[in-house]
Coordinates of C-alpha atoms in Angstrom, one line a residue:
M1 CA 110.1 -81.6 -1.2
P2 CA 108.0 -81.0 -4.3
V3 CA 105.9 -77.9 -4.4
R4 CA 102.3 -78.3 -4.3
Q5 CA 100.4 -76.1 -7.1
L6 CA 97.5 -74.6 -5.9
R7 CA 94.2 -75.5 -7.8
R8 CA 92.0 -72.7 -8.5
H9 CA 88.4 -73.2 -7.5
P10 CA 85.7 -73.6 -10.4
I11 CA 83.8 -70.4 -9.4
Q12 CA 87.0 -68.5 -9.5
L13 CA 87.9 -69.9 -12.9
L14 CA 84.7 -68.9 -14.4
F15 CA 84.9 -65.6 -12.8
N16 CA 88.2 -65.0 -14.6
Q17 CA 86.8 -66.5 -18.0
E18 CA 83.8 -64.0 -17.6
R19 CA 85.9 -61.0 -16.6
Y20 CA 88.3 -61.7 -19.5
I21 CA 85.2 -61.9 -22.0
T22 CA 84.0 -58.4 -20.5
Q23 CA 87.2 -56.9 -20.9
N24 CA 87.7 -58.1 -24.5
W25 CA 84.4 -56.9 -25.3
E26 CA 84.9 -53.4 -23.9
R27 CA 88.3 -53.3 -25.9
K28 CA 86.7 -54.3 -29.0
T29 CA 84.1 -51.7 -28.4
R30 CA 86.5 -48.9 -27.5
E31 CA 88.4 -49.9 -30.9
A32 CA 85.4 -50.0 -33.1
E33 CA 84.4 -46.3 -31.8
Q34 CA 87.8 -45.1 -32.1
A35 CA 87.8 -46.3 -35.9
W36 CA 84.3 -45.0 -36.3
Q37 CA 85.5 -41.3 -35.5
A38 CA 88.7 -41.5 -37.3
Q39 CA 86.3 -42.3 -40.4
A40 CA 84.2 -39.6 -39.5
Q41 CA 87.2 -37.0 -39.7
E42 CA 88.0 -38.6 -43.1
I43 CA 84.3 -37.6 -44.3
D44 CA 84.6 -34.2 -42.9
T45 CA 88.0 -33.4 -44.6
G46 CA 86.4 -34.6 -47.8
R47 CA 88.8 -37.8 -48.2
K48 CA 85.9 -40.4 -47.9
E49 CA 82.4 -40.2 -49.2
S50 CA 79.5 -40.0 -46.5
M51 CA 77.1 -42.9 -45.9
L52 CA 74.2 -40.6 -47.0
S53 CA 76.1 -39.6 -50.1
V54 CA 76.5 -43.3 -51.1
L55 CA 72.9 -43.9 -50.7
E56 CA 71.8 -40.8 -52.9
K57 CA 74.3 -41.5 -55.7
R58 CA 72.7 -45.1 -55.8
G59 CA 69.4 -43.7 -56.0
Y60 CA 67.8 -44.8 -52.4
I61 CA 66.8 -41.4 -51.4
N62 CA 63.3 -40.4 -52.3
A63 CA 62.4 -38.0 -49.1
I64 CA 64.0 -37.6 -45.8
A65 CA 61.7 -37.1 -42.7
G66 CA 62.7 -35.6 -39.3
Y67 CA 62.1 -32.0 -38.9
V68 CA 59.2 -30.5 -40.6
P69 CA 56.0 -30.6 -37.8
L70 CA 52.9 -32.1 -39.6
T71 CA 50.8 -29.0 -38.2
H72 CA 52.6 -26.7 -40.3
I73 CA 52.9 -27.1 -44.1
P74 CA 55.3 -24.4 -45.4
S75 CA 55.8 -22.5 -48.6
T76 CA 57.8 -24.2 -51.4
D77 CA 60.9 -22.0 -50.6
A78 CA 60.5 -22.9 -46.8
L79 CA 60.2 -26.6 -47.7
T80 CA 63.3 -26.4 -49.9
Q81 CA 65.2 -25.2 -47.0
S82 CA 63.6 -27.7 -44.5
Q83 CA 64.4 -30.3 -46.8
R84 CA 68.2 -29.3 -47.2
R85 CA 68.4 -28.7 -43.5
E86 CA 67.2 -32.4 -42.9
R87 CA 69.7 -33.8 -45.3
N88 CA 72.3 -32.0 -43.5
E89 CA 71.3 -33.3 -40.2
L90 CA 70.7 -36.9 -41.2
D91 CA 74.3 -36.7 -43.2
Q92 CA 75.8 -35.5 -39.9
L93 CA 74.0 -37.8 -37.7
M94 CA 75.2 -41.0 -39.8
T95 CA 78.5 -39.7 -40.2
N96 CA 79.3 -39.0 -36.2
K97 CA 77.4 -42.0 -34.8
R98 CA 76.8 -45.5 -35.5
I99 CA 73.4 -45.3 -35.3
G100 CA 70.8 -48.1 -35.7
A101 CA 68.5 -48.4 -38.6
Y102 CA 65.3 -50.6 -39.3
V103 CA 63.2 -51.8 -42.0
G104 CA 59.5 -53.1 -41.0
V105 CA 57.6 -55.8 -42.9
D106 CA 54.1 -57.1 -42.1
P107 CA 53.8 -61.0 -42.9
T108 CA 50.4 -60.4 -44.6
A109 CA 51.5 -62.8 -47.4
P110 CA 53.4 -66.1 -47.4
S111 CA 56.4 -64.3 -49.0
L112 CA 58.5 -61.2 -49.5
H113 CA 58.1 -59.9 -53.3
V114 CA 60.6 -58.0 -55.2
G115 CA 59.3 -54.4 -54.0
H116 CA 60.2 -55.5 -50.4
L117 CA 64.1 -55.6 -52.0
L118 CA 64.3 -51.6 -52.5
P119 CA 64.2 -50.8 -48.7
L120 CA 65.9 -54.0 -47.4
M121 CA 68.8 -53.3 -50.1
A122 CA 69.3 -49.8 -48.6
L123 CA 69.4 -51.5 -45.0
F124 CA 72.1 -54.2 -46.4
W125 CA 74.4 -51.0 -47.6
L126 CA 74.0 -49.6 -44.0
H127 CA 74.9 -53.0 -42.9
V128 CA 78.1 -53.3 -44.8
H129 CA 79.1 -49.9 -43.9
G130 CA 79.1 -51.0 -40.0
F131 CA 75.6 -49.6 -38.8
H132 CA 73.4 -51.4 -36.5
T133 CA 70.7 -52.8 -38.7
V134 CA 67.4 -54.4 -37.8
S135 CA 64.6 -56.3 -39.7
L136 CA 61.4 -55.8 -38.2
L137 CA 58.8 -58.6 -38.8
G138 CA 55.3 -57.1 -38.1
G139 CA 53.7 -60.3 -36.5
A140 CA 51.4 -58.2 -34.4
T141 CA 50.7 -55.1 -36.7
A142 CA 49.7 -57.9 -39.4
Q143 CA 46.7 -58.6 -37.4
V144 CA 45.4 -55.1 -38.1
G145 CA 47.1 -54.5 -41.8
D146 CA 48.5 -51.3 -42.9
P147 CA 45.5 -49.4 -44.5
T148 CA 48.0 -47.1 -46.4
G149 CA 47.1 -46.6 -50.1
R150 CA 44.2 -49.0 -49.7
M151 CA 40.6 -48.4 -50.5
M152 CA 39.3 -51.5 -49.1
S153 CA 40.0 -53.3 -46.0
R154 CA 42.1 -56.4 -45.8
E155 CA 40.2 -59.6 -45.3
N156 CA 40.5 -61.0 -41.8
Q157 CA 43.3 -64.2 -42.0
P158 CA 42.6 -67.1 -39.9
S159 CA 45.1 -67.7 -37.1
T160 CA 46.8 -70.5 -38.9
I161 CA 47.3 -68.8 -42.0
R162 CA 48.9 -65.6 -40.0
K163 CA 51.3 -68.0 -38.0
E164 CA 52.3 -69.9 -41.3
N165 CA 53.0 -66.5 -43.1
M166 CA 55.1 -65.3 -39.9
I167 CA 57.1 -68.5 -39.9
N168 CA 57.8 -68.5 -43.5
M169 CA 58.9 -64.8 -43.8
H170 CA 60.9 -65.2 -40.6
Y171 CA 63.1 -68.0 -42.2
Q172 CA 62.8 -66.0 -45.7
L173 CA 64.3 -62.9 -44.1
K174 CA 67.0 -64.8 -42.2
K175 CA 68.2 -66.7 -45.3
L176 CA 68.2 -63.5 -47.4
W177 CA 70.5 -61.8 -44.5
A178 CA 72.8 -64.7 -44.7
N179 CA 72.8 -64.9 -48.2
M180 CA 73.5 -61.2 -48.6
E181 CA 76.5 -61.1 -46.2
K182 CA 78.2 -63.9 -48.4
H183 CA 77.3 -62.2 -51.6
A184 CA 78.9 -58.9 -50.4
C185 CA 81.8 -60.2 -48.8
S186 CA 82.8 -63.0 -51.3
K187 CA 82.0 -61.2 -54.6
H188 CA 82.3 -57.2 -53.7
G189 CA 85.0 -57.1 -51.5
Y190 CA 83.5 -56.4 -48.2
K191 CA 85.3 -57.7 -45.1
W192 CA 83.0 -58.7 -42.1
E193 CA 84.0 -56.8 -39.0
W194 CA 83.3 -57.3 -35.5
A195 CA 81.2 -54.1 -35.3
W196 CA 78.7 -55.7 -37.6
H197 CA 75.4 -56.0 -36.0
R198 CA 72.1 -57.2 -37.4
E199 CA 69.1 -58.4 -36.1
L200 CA 65.7 -59.9 -37.0
V201 CA 63.0 -59.3 -34.5
N202 CA 59.0 -59.8 -34.2
N203 CA 57.0 -57.3 -32.6
N204 CA 55.0 -60.0 -31.3
A205 CA 57.6 -60.1 -28.4
W206 CA 56.6 -56.6 -27.1
M207 CA 52.9 -56.1 -28.5
N208 CA 51.4 -59.1 -27.1
K209 CA 52.4 -58.1 -23.5
L210 CA 51.9 -54.2 -23.9
P211 CA 49.1 -52.7 -21.4
I212 CA 46.9 -50.3 -23.4
M213 CA 46.9 -47.9 -20.5
E214 CA 50.9 -47.6 -21.0
V215 CA 50.4 -46.5 -24.7
L216 CA 47.5 -44.0 -23.6
K217 CA 49.8 -42.7 -20.8
L218 CA 53.0 -42.3 -23.0
L219 CA 51.9 -41.7 -26.1
G220 CA 48.2 -40.8 -26.3
T221 CA 48.5 -37.5 -24.8
G222 CA 50.8 -36.6 -27.8
I223 CA 48.4 -37.6 -30.6
R224 CA 46.0 -35.0 -31.8
I225 CA 43.1 -36.5 -33.9
G226 CA 42.9 -33.6 -36.2
T227 CA 46.2 -34.3 -37.7
M228 CA 45.4 -38.2 -38.0
L229 CA 42.1 -37.4 -39.6
G230 CA 43.9 -35.2 -42.1
R231 CA 46.1 -37.7 -43.5
D232 CA 45.4 -38.8 -47.1
T233 CA 44.8 -42.3 -46.2
V234 CA 42.5 -41.8 -43.7
R235 CA 40.3 -39.1 -45.9
N236 CA 40.9 -41.3 -49.0
K237 CA 39.4 -44.7 -47.4
M238 CA 36.7 -42.7 -45.5
E239 CA 35.5 -40.9 -48.5
K240 CA 36.1 -43.3 -51.4
G241 CA 36.7 -46.8 -50.0
D242 CA 34.9 -48.9 -47.2
G243 CA 35.6 -46.5 -44.5
M244 CA 38.1 -46.7 -41.6
S245 CA 38.1 -49.2 -39.1
F246 CA 39.3 -48.1 -35.6
A247 CA 42.0 -50.7 -35.9
E248 CA 43.2 -49.4 -39.2
F249 CA 43.1 -45.7 -37.8
T250 CA 45.4 -46.6 -35.0
Y251 CA 47.9 -48.5 -37.0
P252 CA 50.1 -45.7 -37.2
V253 CA 50.0 -45.6 -33.5
L254 CA 51.3 -49.3 -33.4
Q255 CA 54.0 -48.5 -36.0
A256 CA 55.1 -45.4 -33.9
W257 CA 55.3 -47.5 -30.7
D258 CA 57.6 -50.2 -32.5
W259 CA 60.0 -47.6 -33.3
W260 CA 59.8 -46.2 -29.9
H261 CA 60.3 -49.6 -28.3
M262 CA 63.5 -50.1 -30.5
Y263 CA 64.7 -46.6 -30.0
Q264 CA 64.8 -46.8 -26.3
T265 CA 66.2 -50.4 -26.0
K266 CA 68.1 -51.0 -29.4
G267 CA 69.4 -47.4 -30.2
I268 CA 67.2 -47.6 -33.5
Q269 CA 67.4 -43.8 -34.7
L270 CA 66.4 -44.2 -38.4
Q271 CA 63.4 -45.9 -40.3
I272 CA 63.8 -46.6 -43.7
G273 CA 60.3 -47.3 -45.5
G274 CA 58.6 -47.5 -49.1
S275 CA 57.5 -44.4 -50.7
D276 CA 53.8 -44.6 -49.2
Q277 CA 55.5 -44.9 -45.6
Y278 CA 56.4 -41.2 -45.1
G279 CA 53.3 -40.4 -43.1
N280 CA 53.9 -43.3 -40.8
I281 CA 57.6 -42.5 -40.3
I282 CA 56.6 -38.6 -39.4
A283 CA 54.2 -40.0 -37.1
G284 CA 56.8 -42.3 -35.5
I285 CA 59.4 -39.3 -35.3
D286 CA 56.5 -37.2 -33.6
A287 CA 55.8 -40.0 -30.9
I288 CA 59.5 -40.6 -29.9
K289 CA 60.1 -36.8 -29.5
H290 CA 56.8 -36.6 -27.4
I291 CA 57.6 -39.6 -25.0
A292 CA 61.2 -38.8 -24.7
K293 CA 60.4 -35.2 -23.7
T294 CA 57.5 -36.2 -21.5
H295 CA 58.5 -39.7 -19.9
P296 CA 58.1 -39.9 -16.3
D297 CA 61.3 -41.7 -15.6
P298 CA 64.1 -39.2 -15.4
N299 CA 66.6 -41.9 -16.7
I300 CA 64.6 -42.0 -20.0
R301 CA 63.3 -38.5 -20.2
Q302 CA 65.4 -36.2 -22.5
E303 CA 65.2 -32.5 -21.1
D304 CA 67.0 -31.0 -23.9
E305 CA 67.2 -31.8 -27.5
N306 CA 70.5 -33.7 -28.6
P307 CA 71.1 -33.8 -32.3
L308 CA 72.9 -37.1 -31.8
M309 CA 69.5 -38.6 -30.4
K310 CA 67.0 -37.3 -33.0
P311 CA 64.9 -39.9 -34.7
M312 CA 65.1 -39.7 -38.4
G313 CA 63.7 -41.5 -41.4
F314 CA 63.8 -41.8 -45.2
T315 CA 61.6 -43.3 -48.3
V316 CA 63.0 -45.0 -50.9
P317 CA 61.5 -44.2 -54.4
L318 CA 58.5 -45.7 -55.9
L319 CA 59.7 -47.6 -58.8
T320 CA 58.0 -47.8 -62.1
T321 CA 59.2 -49.1 -65.4
A322 CA 59.8 -46.9 -68.3
A323 CA 56.4 -48.0 -69.5
G324 CA 55.1 -46.5 -66.8
D325 CA 54.0 -50.1 -64.9
K326 CA 54.3 -50.6 -61.3
F327 CA 57.7 -52.3 -60.7
G328 CA 57.5 -55.8 -59.1
K329 CA 54.3 -57.1 -61.3
S330 CA 54.3 -59.5 -63.9
V331 CA 51.1 -59.8 -66.1
G332 CA 49.5 -58.6 -62.9
N333 CA 50.9 -60.8 -60.5
A334 CA 53.6 -60.0 -57.7
V335 CA 57.0 -61.5 -58.4
W336 CA 57.8 -63.4 -55.2
L337 CA 60.9 -64.2 -53.5
D338 CA 60.1 -67.6 -52.6
K339 CA 61.0 -70.0 -55.2
E340 CA 58.0 -72.3 -54.6
M341 CA 55.9 -69.1 -55.7
T342 CA 58.2 -67.7 -58.4
S343 CA 60.8 -70.0 -59.8
T344 CA 64.3 -69.0 -59.8
F345 CA 64.1 -69.4 -63.7
E346 CA 61.0 -66.8 -63.5
L347 CA 62.9 -64.3 -61.3
Y348 CA 65.9 -64.3 -63.5
Q349 CA 63.8 -63.7 -66.6
F350 CA 61.9 -60.8 -64.8
F351 CA 65.0 -58.9 -64.5
L352 CA 66.4 -60.1 -67.7
R353 CA 63.3 -58.4 -69.2
S354 CA 64.3 -55.2 -68.0
A355 CA 64.1 -52.2 -70.4
D356 CA 67.4 -50.6 -71.7
A357 CA 66.0 -47.5 -70.0
D358 CA 65.6 -49.0 -66.5
V359 CA 68.5 -51.6 -66.2
G360 CA 71.2 -48.9 -65.1
R361 CA 68.6 -47.7 -62.5
Y362 CA 68.0 -51.3 -61.4
L363 CA 71.7 -52.1 -61.2
R364 CA 72.4 -49.3 -58.9
L365 CA 69.3 -50.1 -56.4
F366 CA 69.4 -54.0 -56.7
T367 CA 73.0 -54.8 -56.5
F368 CA 76.5 -54.1 -54.7
V369 CA 78.1 -53.8 -58.4
P370 CA 80.4 -50.4 -58.1
L371 CA 79.0 -47.4 -59.9
P372 CA 82.1 -47.2 -62.2
E373 CA 81.6 -50.7 -63.1
I374 CA 78.0 -50.0 -63.7
D375 CA 78.9 -47.5 -66.2
Q376 CA 81.0 -49.7 -67.8
L377 CA 78.6 -52.3 -68.4
L378 CA 76.0 -49.6 -69.9
Q379 CA 78.6 -48.8 -72.2
Q380 CA 79.1 -52.3 -73.5
H381 CA 75.4 -52.7 -73.5
E382 CA 75.1 -49.7 -75.8
A383 CA 77.7 -50.9 -77.9
E384 CA 76.2 -54.4 -78.2
P385 CA 72.4 -54.0 -77.3
S386 CA 71.3 -57.6 -78.6
K387 CA 73.6 -59.3 -76.0
R388 CA 71.8 -57.6 -73.2
I389 CA 74.9 -57.8 -70.9
A390 CA 73.7 -55.2 -68.5
Q391 CA 70.5 -57.1 -68.0
R392 CA 72.4 -60.6 -67.7
R393 CA 74.6 -58.9 -65.1
L394 CA 71.6 -57.6 -63.1
A395 CA 69.7 -61.1 -63.3
R396 CA 72.6 -63.0 -62.0
E397 CA 73.4 -60.4 -59.2
V398 CA 69.7 -60.6 -57.9
I399 CA 69.4 -64.4 -58.0
E400 CA 72.7 -64.7 -56.3
L401 CA 71.7 -62.0 -53.8
V402 CA 68.2 -63.8 -53.2
H403 CA 69.0 -67.8 -53.7
G404 CA 72.8 -68.0 -53.6
D405 CA 75.4 -68.4 -56.3
A406 CA 74.7 -72.3 -57.0
E407 CA 71.1 -71.2 -58.0
A408 CA 72.6 -68.6 -60.1
D409 CA 74.7 -71.0 -62.0
S410 CA 71.8 -73.3 -62.4
V411 CA 69.4 -71.0 -63.8
E412 CA 72.0 -69.3 -66.1
S413 CA 72.7 -73.2 -67.4
Q414 CA 68.7 -73.6 -68.0
H415 CA 68.5 -70.2 -69.9
G416 CA 71.6 -71.1 -72.0
V417 CA 69.8 -74.5 -73.1
L418 CA 66.5 -73.0 -73.8
F419 CA 68.3 -70.0 -75.7
P420 CA 71.3 -71.5 -77.1
S421 CA 72.3 -68.4 -79.1
S422 CA 72.8 -66.6 -75.9
K423 CA 76.4 -66.2 -74.8
I424 CA 76.7 -66.4 -71.1
N425 CA 80.4 -66.2 -69.6
K426 CA 80.5 -68.9 -67.1
K427 CA 82.7 -71.2 -65.2
N428 CA 82.7 -74.6 -66.5
A429 CA 80.6 -76.8 -64.0
T430 CA 83.0 -79.3 -62.0
L431 CA 81.3 -82.0 -60.4
L432 CA 82.8 -82.9 -57.0
T433 CA 83.3 -86.4 -56.0
K434 CA 83.1 -87.2 -52.3
K435 CA 83.5 -90.4 -50.7
E436 CA 80.1 -92.5 -50.0
P437 CA 78.8 -92.1 -46.6
E438 CA 79.1 -94.8 -44.0
N439 CA 75.2 -94.7 -43.8
T440 CA 72.2 -93.0 -45.2
D441 CA 71.5 -90.5 -42.6
I442 CA 70.7 -87.2 -44.1
N443 CA 71.7 -85.1 -40.8
P444 CA 75.2 -84.3 -39.9
S445 CA 74.4 -84.8 -36.4
L446 CA 74.1 -88.5 -37.2
N447 CA 76.4 -88.8 -40.2
P448 CA 79.5 -86.8 -40.4
D449 CA 79.6 -87.4 -44.1
A450 CA 75.9 -85.8 -44.5
Q451 CA 75.8 -82.6 -46.7
H452 CA 75.5 -79.5 -44.4
T453 CA 72.1 -77.6 -45.0
T454 CA 73.0 -73.8 -45.4
S455 CA 70.8 -71.0 -46.3
T456 CA 71.6 -71.5 -50.1
N457 CA 70.7 -75.3 -50.4
A458 CA 67.8 -75.6 -47.7
P459 CA 64.8 -77.4 -48.9
P460 CA 61.5 -75.8 -49.6
S461 CA 59.8 -75.4 -46.0
N462 CA 56.0 -75.9 -47.0
I463 CA 54.6 -79.3 -47.0
I464 CA 51.0 -80.7 -46.8
L465 CA 50.7 -84.3 -45.1
P466 CA 47.6 -86.4 -44.8
Q467 CA 46.2 -86.9 -41.4
S468 CA 47.0 -90.8 -40.9
L469 CA 50.7 -89.7 -41.5
V470 CA 50.5 -87.2 -38.6
L471 CA 47.6 -87.9 -35.9
N472 CA 48.7 -90.9 -33.5
Q473 CA 51.9 -91.5 -35.1
P474 CA 55.4 -91.8 -33.8
I475 CA 57.3 -88.4 -34.2
A476 CA 59.9 -90.4 -36.1
R477 CA 57.6 -91.4 -38.9
V478 CA 56.2 -87.8 -39.0
L479 CA 59.8 -86.2 -39.6
Y480 CA 60.3 -89.2 -42.4
S481 CA 56.9 -88.1 -43.9
T482 CA 58.0 -84.7 -44.2
G483 CA 61.4 -85.5 -45.7
L484 CA 63.7 -84.0 -42.8
V485 CA 65.1 -87.6 -42.2
S486 CA 65.8 -90.4 -44.8
S487 CA 64.2 -93.2 -42.7
R488 CA 62.1 -94.0 -39.9
S489 CA 65.2 -95.3 -37.9
E490 CA 67.1 -92.1 -38.6
G491 CA 64.1 -89.9 -37.2
H492 CA 64.0 -92.3 -34.1
R493 CA 67.7 -91.8 -33.7
L494 CA 67.4 -88.0 -33.9
A495 CA 64.5 -87.6 -31.4
S496 CA 66.4 -90.0 -29.1
A497 CA 69.4 -87.4 -29.6
R498 CA 67.0 -84.4 -29.2
G499 CA 68.2 -83.1 -32.4
A500 CA 64.6 -82.4 -34.0
Y501 CA 62.5 -79.4 -32.8
I502 CA 58.6 -78.9 -32.9
G503 CA 56.9 -75.4 -33.0
S504 CA 55.5 -74.7 -29.4
K505 CA 54.7 -72.4 -26.7
P506 CA 57.8 -71.5 -24.4
G507 CA 58.4 -74.7 -22.0
G508 CA 56.8 -77.3 -24.7
V509 CA 53.2 -76.9 -23.1
G510 CA 51.5 -76.9 -26.6
G511 CA 51.2 -75.8 -30.2
M512 CA 53.3 -72.5 -31.0
G513 CA 51.7 -69.2 -30.1
D514 CA 52.5 -66.0 -31.6
A515 CA 56.3 -65.9 -31.0
L516 CA 58.4 -68.1 -32.8
S517 CA 59.6 -70.9 -30.4
F518 CA 60.6 -74.4 -30.6
T519 CA 61.0 -77.4 -28.0
P520 CA 63.2 -80.6 -28.8
V521 CA 61.0 -83.7 -29.7
M522 CA 61.5 -86.8 -27.9
N523 CA 60.1 -90.5 -28.8
W524 CA 57.0 -89.7 -26.7
N525 CA 53.8 -91.5 -27.0
P526 CA 52.1 -91.1 -30.6
A527 CA 49.0 -89.2 -29.2
E528 CA 51.3 -86.5 -27.9
T529 CA 52.3 -85.0 -31.3
E530 CA 48.6 -84.0 -31.7
K531 CA 49.0 -81.3 -28.9
Y532 CA 51.4 -79.4 -30.9
L533 CA 49.0 -78.4 -33.9
I534 CA 48.3 -75.0 -34.3
G535 CA 44.6 -74.4 -35.1
G536 CA 44.1 -78.3 -35.6
N537 CA 46.0 -78.3 -38.9
L538 CA 49.4 -76.6 -38.8
L539 CA 52.5 -78.1 -37.6
V540 CA 55.9 -76.6 -37.4
L541 CA 59.5 -78.9 -37.4
R542 CA 63.1 -77.9 -37.5
V543 CA 66.1 -79.8 -37.7
G544 CA 69.2 -77.8 -37.4
K545 CA 69.3 -74.0 -38.4
W546 CA 67.8 -74.0 -41.7
K547 CA 66.0 -77.2 -42.3
V548 CA 62.2 -76.1 -41.6
K549 CA 59.1 -77.7 -42.5
V550 CA 55.8 -75.8 -42.2
V551 CA 53.1 -78.9 -42.4
K552 CA 49.6 -78.2 -43.5
V553 CA 47.4 -81.4 -42.4
I554 CA 44.5 -82.1 -44.5
S555 CA 42.2 -85.3 -44.5
D556 CA 43.5 -88.4 -46.4
E557 CA 40.6 -87.7 -49.0
E558 CA 41.7 -84.4 -50.0
F559 CA 45.3 -85.5 -50.1
E560 CA 44.2 -88.2 -52.2
T561 CA 42.1 -86.1 -54.5
L562 CA 44.9 -83.6 -55.0
G563 CA 47.0 -86.4 -56.4
L564 CA 49.9 -85.7 -53.6
S565 CA 52.5 -88.0 -52.4
V566 CA 54.8 -88.2 -49.6
P567 CA 57.3 -90.8 -48.0
G568 CA 55.3 -93.3 -46.3
W569 CA 51.8 -92.5 -48.2
K570 CA 52.0 -95.7 -50.3
E571 CA 52.5 -97.8 -47.5
E572 CA 49.7 -96.2 -45.7
R573 CA 47.2 -96.6 -48.6
S574 CA 48.5 -100.3 -49.1
K575 CA 47.7 -101.0 -45.6
D576 CA 44.2 -99.4 -45.8
E577 CA 43.1 -101.3 -48.7
E578 CA 44.4 -104.7 -47.2
V579 CA 42.2 -103.9 -44.0
N580 CA 39.2 -103.0 -46.5
N581 CA 39.7 -106.3 -48.5
N582 CA 39.8 -108.3 -45.2
G583 CA 36.6 -106.7 -44.1
V584 CA 35.2 -107.8 -47.3
R585 CA 36.4 -111.3 -47.3
Q586 CA 35.1 -111.6 -43.6
G587 CA 31.6 -110.3 -44.9
L588 CA 31.6 -112.9 -47.6

């Protein structure tokens, strides 16, 4: 008689699967910790360089913050000793513990600029060496604006502009991180490890639901007004500028709370900031120490100071050119990382024009090129300065990092055509042929032969549409007009397959709020699309991971005056003209 095989219950199978995943995760975590401790021993015995030493040799460390209290200004000798102590404490902390580090950026503009790259590069170096890294997008703090170094208050931005900036910068940071990982691994020999962990977070996630009483109770008792009034930013703005608003005055408190939240929930112990952020970093350190020491919850409260739990920070140097100009400005204008605002060619030219006295420092700060190789490049440059070998390598590396290798190949080719005497070492371009797709759909979810969109080939995100192509229009037509699909029928199929998304409040109940959230589109009643407009004139659409369109909706008259055109616009104009002509004929 055959033996009957016992069938496991689906719940038992699910339980076993979850248990296996948990055990596997615990094993990998254990192995990663053992590898970290083994590395720490190598550093302690001098067989390997510490992370802080790597950052120092490349020039990322301007000032280390973490120990000197604001209420005490020591003598020069004492300050030197304190700085040395801070340096050693940070070195030990980063050696013995895989700490978390973060860089914060407020989306007060539509794009990052080259000045933002410097603290981010320090964070990138930490990431490829195994540290937990966080990019913090200040959607909430941008509503106040950091007053540091400003004499005049920022103009209040409309809600739609703030959200548009937030969306643009979110995807820009996302692409930059993806490009960086690919660039570091494929070109500079870093190998992705399981323990690598990076996050992109928005402080709207916790700030928008933060009770003011919680801030006052946990942090307010540790803030001294005299200390805050003594800060250079406050004093200068009050004495020489247009005064300090209460919102601006509390900005360091908001930034400090961000850090406390991430310290408690993500283990973020290190903040990296620009040279003007030292005061804000110190304020954050004081806030974390105060809350950790006085927190009413015994599970959070730290009775005794643990060296491995210390919050610390450092600032990157303020960069100026050899001529004394502020780095990142070109003829008085910021050099943006968004190629719609500063073209790839202009960005390439900006770094190609680096002075001989600056190029070595820029190679150390803005690239992953090893130091011995940088020394060789500088020697080659000194031997033949007219060839600008070092500058070309710098410009190429930055373009690859920010926009990808394809863009770097393209811009080098453009430069070679415009300046034929330039000697550029590049691979011969090879056109790869591919079989014709079976249909014209441009989305892989509908057409397997369609080109997959990545961080490096994603189309520009910003677009302007006339009202007549958005309001009371089928969502398939809106997708077509934005260029996210190649035809209305493709848009209809994509919506039917729930393969396109629209920016909305959680649950799809209306236009997107302060948090970046999406809901799948459907072939709904054309009037439904209007409820997803933000502020009456902004719409956010997404297909896949990288194809995003931030749509600004304007009147047909303004669209025509600007001389713009999008798919479907000519047909709409022809239809209007036909209606008008019929009306004239009927009047006759």
